[in-house]
Amino acid sequence: MTLLLVALGGALGSALRYVAASALDGRWPRGTLAVNVAGSALLGLLVGLGHEPGGGDAAYALVGVGFCGGLTTWSAFAGQTHRLGGRAGAAYAAGTLGLALAACALGFWVGSWADPQA
């Protein structure tokens, strides 16, 4: 069952990433930036709500591993950073990492605050 949840979430996340990249990526990869920041926020929220890897947590398998794993793309991020080169690539890398970490922390904080079991 867990493998099926991961596959379903991954298919949905990957499809959404494709749509975002097709609509927003251009000279500056805004679509990739958006999916990486959104996926980081969602994963932080999920963990803040008490869902954790392992132990057969179905929500974590579907949303954390599957959907967020399919939505985010660090391989495209690396390639786009290289393609932008020099200062633009460094700015893109720093902006993506900073925004993704901040989004993850914000998601975790919101999830921890909203967790009814905490």
Coordinates of N, CA and C in Angstrom, one line a residue:
M1 N 0.8 -1.2 0.0 CA 0.0 0.0 0.0 C 0.9 1.3 0.0
T2 N 1.9 1.2 0.8 CA 2.8 2.4 0.9 C 3.4 2.8 -0.5
L3 N 3.9 1.7 -1.2 CA 4.5 2.0 -2.5 C 3.5 2.6 -3.4
L4 N 2.2 2.2 -3.4 CA 1.2 2.8 -4.2 C 0.9 4.2 -3.9
L5 N 0.9 4.5 -2.6 CA 0.8 5.9 -2.2 C 1.9 6.8 -2.6
V6 N 3.1 6.3 -2.5 CA 4.3 7.1 -3.0 C 4.2 7.3 -4.5
A7 N 3.8 6.3 -5.2 CA 3.7 6.4 -6.7 C 2.6 7.4 -7.1
L8 N 1.5 7.3 -6.4 CA 0.4 8.2 -6.7 C 0.8 9.7 -6.4
G9 N 1.4 9.9 -5.3 CA 1.8 11.2 -4.9 C 2.9 11.7 -5.9
G10 N 3.8 10.9 -6.2 CA 4.9 11.3 -7.2 C 4.3 11.6 -8.5
A11 N 3.3 10.9 -9.0 CA 2.7 11.2 -10.3 C 2.1 12.6 -10.3
L12 N 1.4 12.9 -9.2 CA 0.7 14.2 -9.1 C 1.7 15.3 -9.0
G13 N 2.7 15.1 -8.1 CA 3.7 16.2 -7.9 C 4.5 16.4 -9.2
S14 N 4.9 15.4 -9.9 CA 5.7 15.5 -11.1 C 4.9 16.2 -12.2
A15 N 3.6 15.9 -12.3 CA 2.7 16.5 -13.3 C 2.6 18.0 -13.0
L16 N 2.4 18.4 -11.7 CA 2.3 19.8 -11.3 C 3.6 20.5 -11.6
R17 N 4.7 19.9 -11.3 CA 6.0 20.5 -11.6 C 6.2 20.7 -13.1
Y18 N 5.8 19.8 -13.9 CA 5.8 20.0 -15.4 C 5.0 21.2 -15.8
V19 N 3.8 21.3 -15.3 CA 2.9 22.4 -15.6 C 3.6 23.7 -15.2
A20 N 4.1 23.8 -14.0 CA 4.7 25.0 -13.5 C 5.9 25.4 -14.3
A21 N 6.7 24.4 -14.6 CA 8.0 24.7 -15.4 C 7.6 25.2 -16.8
S22 N 6.6 24.5 -17.4 CA 6.2 24.9 -18.7 C 5.6 26.3 -18.8
A23 N 4.9 26.7 -17.7 CA 4.2 28.0 -17.7 C 5.2 29.1 -17.3
L24 N 6.1 28.8 -16.4 CA 6.8 29.9 -15.8 C 8.3 30.0 -16.1
D25 N 8.9 28.9 -16.4 CA 10.4 28.9 -16.7 C 10.7 29.6 -18.0
G26 N 11.6 30.4 -18.0 CA 12.1 31.1 -19.2 C 13.6 31.3 -19.0
R27 N 14.0 32.5 -19.3 CA 15.5 32.8 -19.1 C 15.7 32.6 -17.6
W28 N 14.8 33.1 -16.8 CA 14.9 32.9 -15.3 C 14.0 31.8 -14.9
P29 N 14.4 30.7 -14.2 CA 13.6 29.5 -13.9 C 12.6 29.8 -12.7
R30 N 11.6 30.6 -13.0 CA 10.7 30.9 -11.9 C 9.8 29.7 -11.5
G31 N 9.5 28.9 -12.5 CA 8.7 27.7 -12.2 C 9.4 26.7 -11.2
T32 N 10.6 26.5 -11.5 CA 11.4 25.6 -10.7 C 11.6 26.2 -9.3
L33 N 11.8 27.5 -9.2 CA 11.9 28.2 -7.9 C 10.6 28.0 -7.2
A34 N 9.5 28.2 -7.8 CA 8.2 28.1 -7.2 C 7.9 26.7 -6.6
V35 N 8.2 25.7 -7.4 CA 7.9 24.3 -6.9 C 8.8 23.9 -5.8
N36 N 10.1 24.3 -5.9 CA 11.0 24.0 -4.8 C 10.6 24.7 -3.5
V37 N 10.2 25.9 -3.6 CA 9.7 26.7 -2.4 C 8.4 26.1 -1.8
A38 N 7.5 25.9 -2.7 CA 6.2 25.3 -2.3 C 6.3 23.9 -1.7
G39 N 7.1 23.1 -2.3 CA 7.3 21.7 -1.8 C 8.0 21.7 -0.5
S40 N 9.0 22.6 -0.3 CA 9.6 22.8 1.0 C 8.7 23.2 2.1
A41 N 7.8 24.2 1.8 CA 6.8 24.6 2.7 C 5.8 23.5 3.1
L42 N 5.4 22.8 2.1 CA 4.4 21.7 2.3 C 5.1 20.6 3.2
L43 N 6.3 20.2 2.9 CA 7.0 19.2 3.7 C 7.2 19.7 5.1
G44 N 7.6 20.9 5.3 CA 7.7 21.5 6.7 C 6.3 21.4 7.4
L45 N 5.3 21.8 6.7 CA 3.9 21.7 7.3 C 3.6 20.3 7.7
L46 N 3.8 19.4 6.9 CA 3.5 18.0 7.1 C 4.2 17.5 8.4
V47 N 5.5 17.7 8.4 CA 6.3 17.3 9.6 C 5.9 18.0 10.9
G48 N 5.6 19.3 10.7 CA 5.1 20.1 11.9 C 3.7 19.6 12.4
L49 N 3.0 19.0 11.5 CA 1.7 18.4 12.0 C 1.9 17.0 12.6
G50 N 3.1 16.5 12.7 CA 3.4 15.3 13.4 C 3.6 14.1 12.5
H51 N 3.6 14.2 11.2 CA 3.8 13.1 10.3 C 5.3 13.0 10.0
E52 N 5.8 11.7 10.2 CA 7.2 11.5 10.1 C 7.5 10.3 9.2
P53 N 8.8 10.3 8.6 CA 9.1 9.2 7.8 C 9.2 7.9 8.6
G54 N 8.9 6.8 7.9 CA 9.0 5.5 8.6 C 7.7 5.2 9.4
G55 N 7.6 4.0 9.8 CA 6.5 3.7 10.7 C 5.1 3.5 9.9
G56 N 5.2 3.5 8.6 CA 3.9 3.3 7.8 C 3.0 4.5 7.8
D57 N 3.4 5.7 8.0 CA 2.6 6.9 8.0 C 2.1 7.1 6.6
A58 N 0.8 6.8 6.3 CA 0.3 6.9 5.0 C 0.3 8.4 4.4
A59 N 0.0 9.3 5.3 CA 0.1 10.7 4.8 C 1.5 11.2 4.4
Y60 N 2.4 10.7 5.2 CA 3.8 11.1 4.9 C 4.3 10.4 3.6
A61 N 3.8 9.1 3.4 CA 4.2 8.4 2.2 C 3.6 9.1 0.9
L62 N 2.3 9.5 1.0 CA 1.6 10.1 -0.1 C 2.1 11.5 -0.4
V63 N 2.1 12.4 0.7 CA 2.4 13.8 0.5 C 3.9 14.1 0.6
G64 N 4.5 13.5 1.6 CA 6.0 13.9 1.9 C 6.9 13.2 0.8
V65 N 6.8 11.9 0.8 CA 7.8 11.2 -0.1 C 7.3 11.3 -1.6
G66 N 6.0 11.0 -1.8 CA 5.5 11.0 -3.2 C 5.3 12.4 -3.8
F67 N 4.3 13.2 -3.2 CA 4.0 14.4 -3.9 C 5.2 15.4 -3.8
C68 N 5.7 15.6 -2.6 CA 6.8 16.6 -2.5 C 8.1 16.1 -3.2
G69 N 8.3 14.8 -3.2 CA 9.4 14.3 -4.0 C 9.3 14.5 -5.4
G70 N 8.1 14.4 -6.0 CA 7.8 14.6 -7.4 C 7.7 16.0 -7.7
L71 N 7.3 16.9 -6.8 CA 7.1 18.3 -7.1 C 8.4 19.0 -7.1
T72 N 9.3 18.8 -6.1 CA 10.5 19.5 -6.1 C 11.6 18.8 -7.0
T73 N 12.5 19.6 -7.4 CA 13.5 19.1 -8.3 C 14.9 19.8 -8.1
W74 N 15.7 19.1 -7.4 CA 17.0 19.7 -7.1 C 18.0 19.4 -8.3
S75 N 17.7 18.4 -9.1 CA 18.5 18.2 -10.3 C 18.3 19.3 -11.3
A76 N 17.1 19.7 -11.6 CA 16.8 20.8 -12.5 C 17.4 22.1 -11.9
F77 N 17.3 22.3 -10.6 CA 17.8 23.5 -10.0 C 19.4 23.5 -10.2
A78 N 20.0 22.4 -10.1 CA 21.5 22.4 -10.3 C 21.8 22.7 -11.7
G79 N 21.1 22.1 -12.7 CA 21.4 22.4 -14.1 C 21.1 23.8 -14.5
Q80 N 20.0 24.4 -14.0 CA 19.6 25.8 -14.3 C 20.6 26.7 -13.6
T81 N 21.1 26.4 -12.4 CA 22.1 27.3 -11.8 C 23.3 27.3 -12.6
H82 N 23.7 26.2 -13.1 CA 24.9 26.1 -14.0 C 24.7 26.9 -15.3
R83 N 23.5 26.7 -15.9 CA 23.2 27.4 -17.2 C 23.2 28.9 -17.0
L84 N 22.7 29.4 -15.8 CA 22.7 30.9 -15.6 C 24.1 31.4 -15.5
G85 N 25.0 30.6 -15.0 CA 26.4 31.0 -14.8 C 26.7 32.1 -13.8
G86 N 27.9 32.3 -13.5 CA 28.4 33.4 -12.7 C 27.5 34.0 -11.6
R87 N 27.4 35.3 -11.7 CA 26.6 36.0 -10.7 C 25.1 35.6 -10.7
A88 N 24.5 35.4 -11.9 CA 23.1 35.1 -12.0 C 22.9 33.7 -11.4
G89 N 23.7 32.8 -11.6 CA 23.6 31.4 -11.1 C 23.8 31.4 -9.6
A90 N 24.7 32.2 -9.1 CA 24.9 32.3 -7.6 C 23.7 33.0 -7.0
A91 N 23.2 34.0 -7.6 CA 22.0 34.7 -7.0 C 20.8 33.7 -7.0
Y92 N 20.6 33.0 -8.1 CA 19.5 32.0 -8.2 C 19.7 30.9 -7.1
A93 N 20.9 30.4 -7.0 CA 21.2 29.3 -6.0 C 20.9 29.9 -4.6
A94 N 21.4 31.0 -4.2 CA 21.3 31.6 -2.9 C 19.8 31.9 -2.6
G95 N 19.1 32.5 -3.6 CA 17.7 32.8 -3.5 C 16.8 31.5 -3.3
T96 N 17.1 30.5 -4.1 CA 16.3 29.3 -4.0 C 16.5 28.6 -2.6
L97 N 17.8 28.5 -2.2 CA 18.1 27.8 -0.9 C 17.5 28.6 0.2
G98 N 17.7 29.9 0.2 CA 17.2 30.8 1.3 C 15.7 30.7 1.4
L99 N 15.0 30.9 0.2 CA 13.5 30.8 0.2 C 13.0 29.4 0.6
A100 N 13.6 28.4 0.1 CA 13.2 27.0 0.4 C 13.3 26.7 1.9
L101 N 14.4 27.1 2.5 CA 14.7 26.9 3.9 C 13.7 27.7 4.7
A102 N 13.5 28.9 4.4 CA 12.5 29.8 5.1 C 11.1 29.2 5.0
A103 N 10.7 28.8 3.8 CA 9.4 28.2 3.6 C 9.2 26.9 4.4
C104 N 10.2 26.1 4.4 CA 10.2 24.9 5.2 C 10.0 25.2 6.7
A105 N 10.8 26.2 7.2 CA 10.7 26.6 8.6 C 9.3 27.2 8.9
L106 N 8.8 28.0 8.0 CA 7.5 28.6 8.2 C 6.4 27.5 8.2
G107 N 6.5 26.5 7.3 CA 5.5 25.4 7.2 C 5.6 24.6 8.5
F108 N 6.8 24.3 9.0 CA 6.9 23.6 10.2 C 6.3 24.3 11.4
W109 N 6.6 25.6 11.5 CA 6.0 26.4 12.6 C 4.5 26.4 12.5
V110 N 3.9 26.6 11.3 CA 2.5 26.6 11.2 C 1.9 25.3 11.6
G111 N 2.6 24.2 11.1 CA 2.1 22.8 11.4 C 2.2 22.5 12.9
S112 N 3.2 22.9 13.5 CA 3.4 22.7 15.0 C 2.4 23.5 15.8
W113 N 2.1 24.7 15.3 CA 1.1 25.5 16.0 C -0.3 24.9 15.8
A114 N -0.6 24.3 14.7 CA -1.9 23.8 14.4 C -2.1 22.4 14.8
D115 N -1.0 21.7 15.1 CA -1.1 20.2 15.5 C -2.0 20.0 16.7
P116 N -3.1 19.3 16.5 CA -4.1 19.1 17.7 C -3.5 18.2 18.7
Q117 N -2.5 17.4 18.4 CA -1.9 16.5 19.4 C -0.7 17.1 20.2
A118 N -0.3 18.3 19.8 CA 0.8 18.9 20.5 C 0.4 19.6 21.8

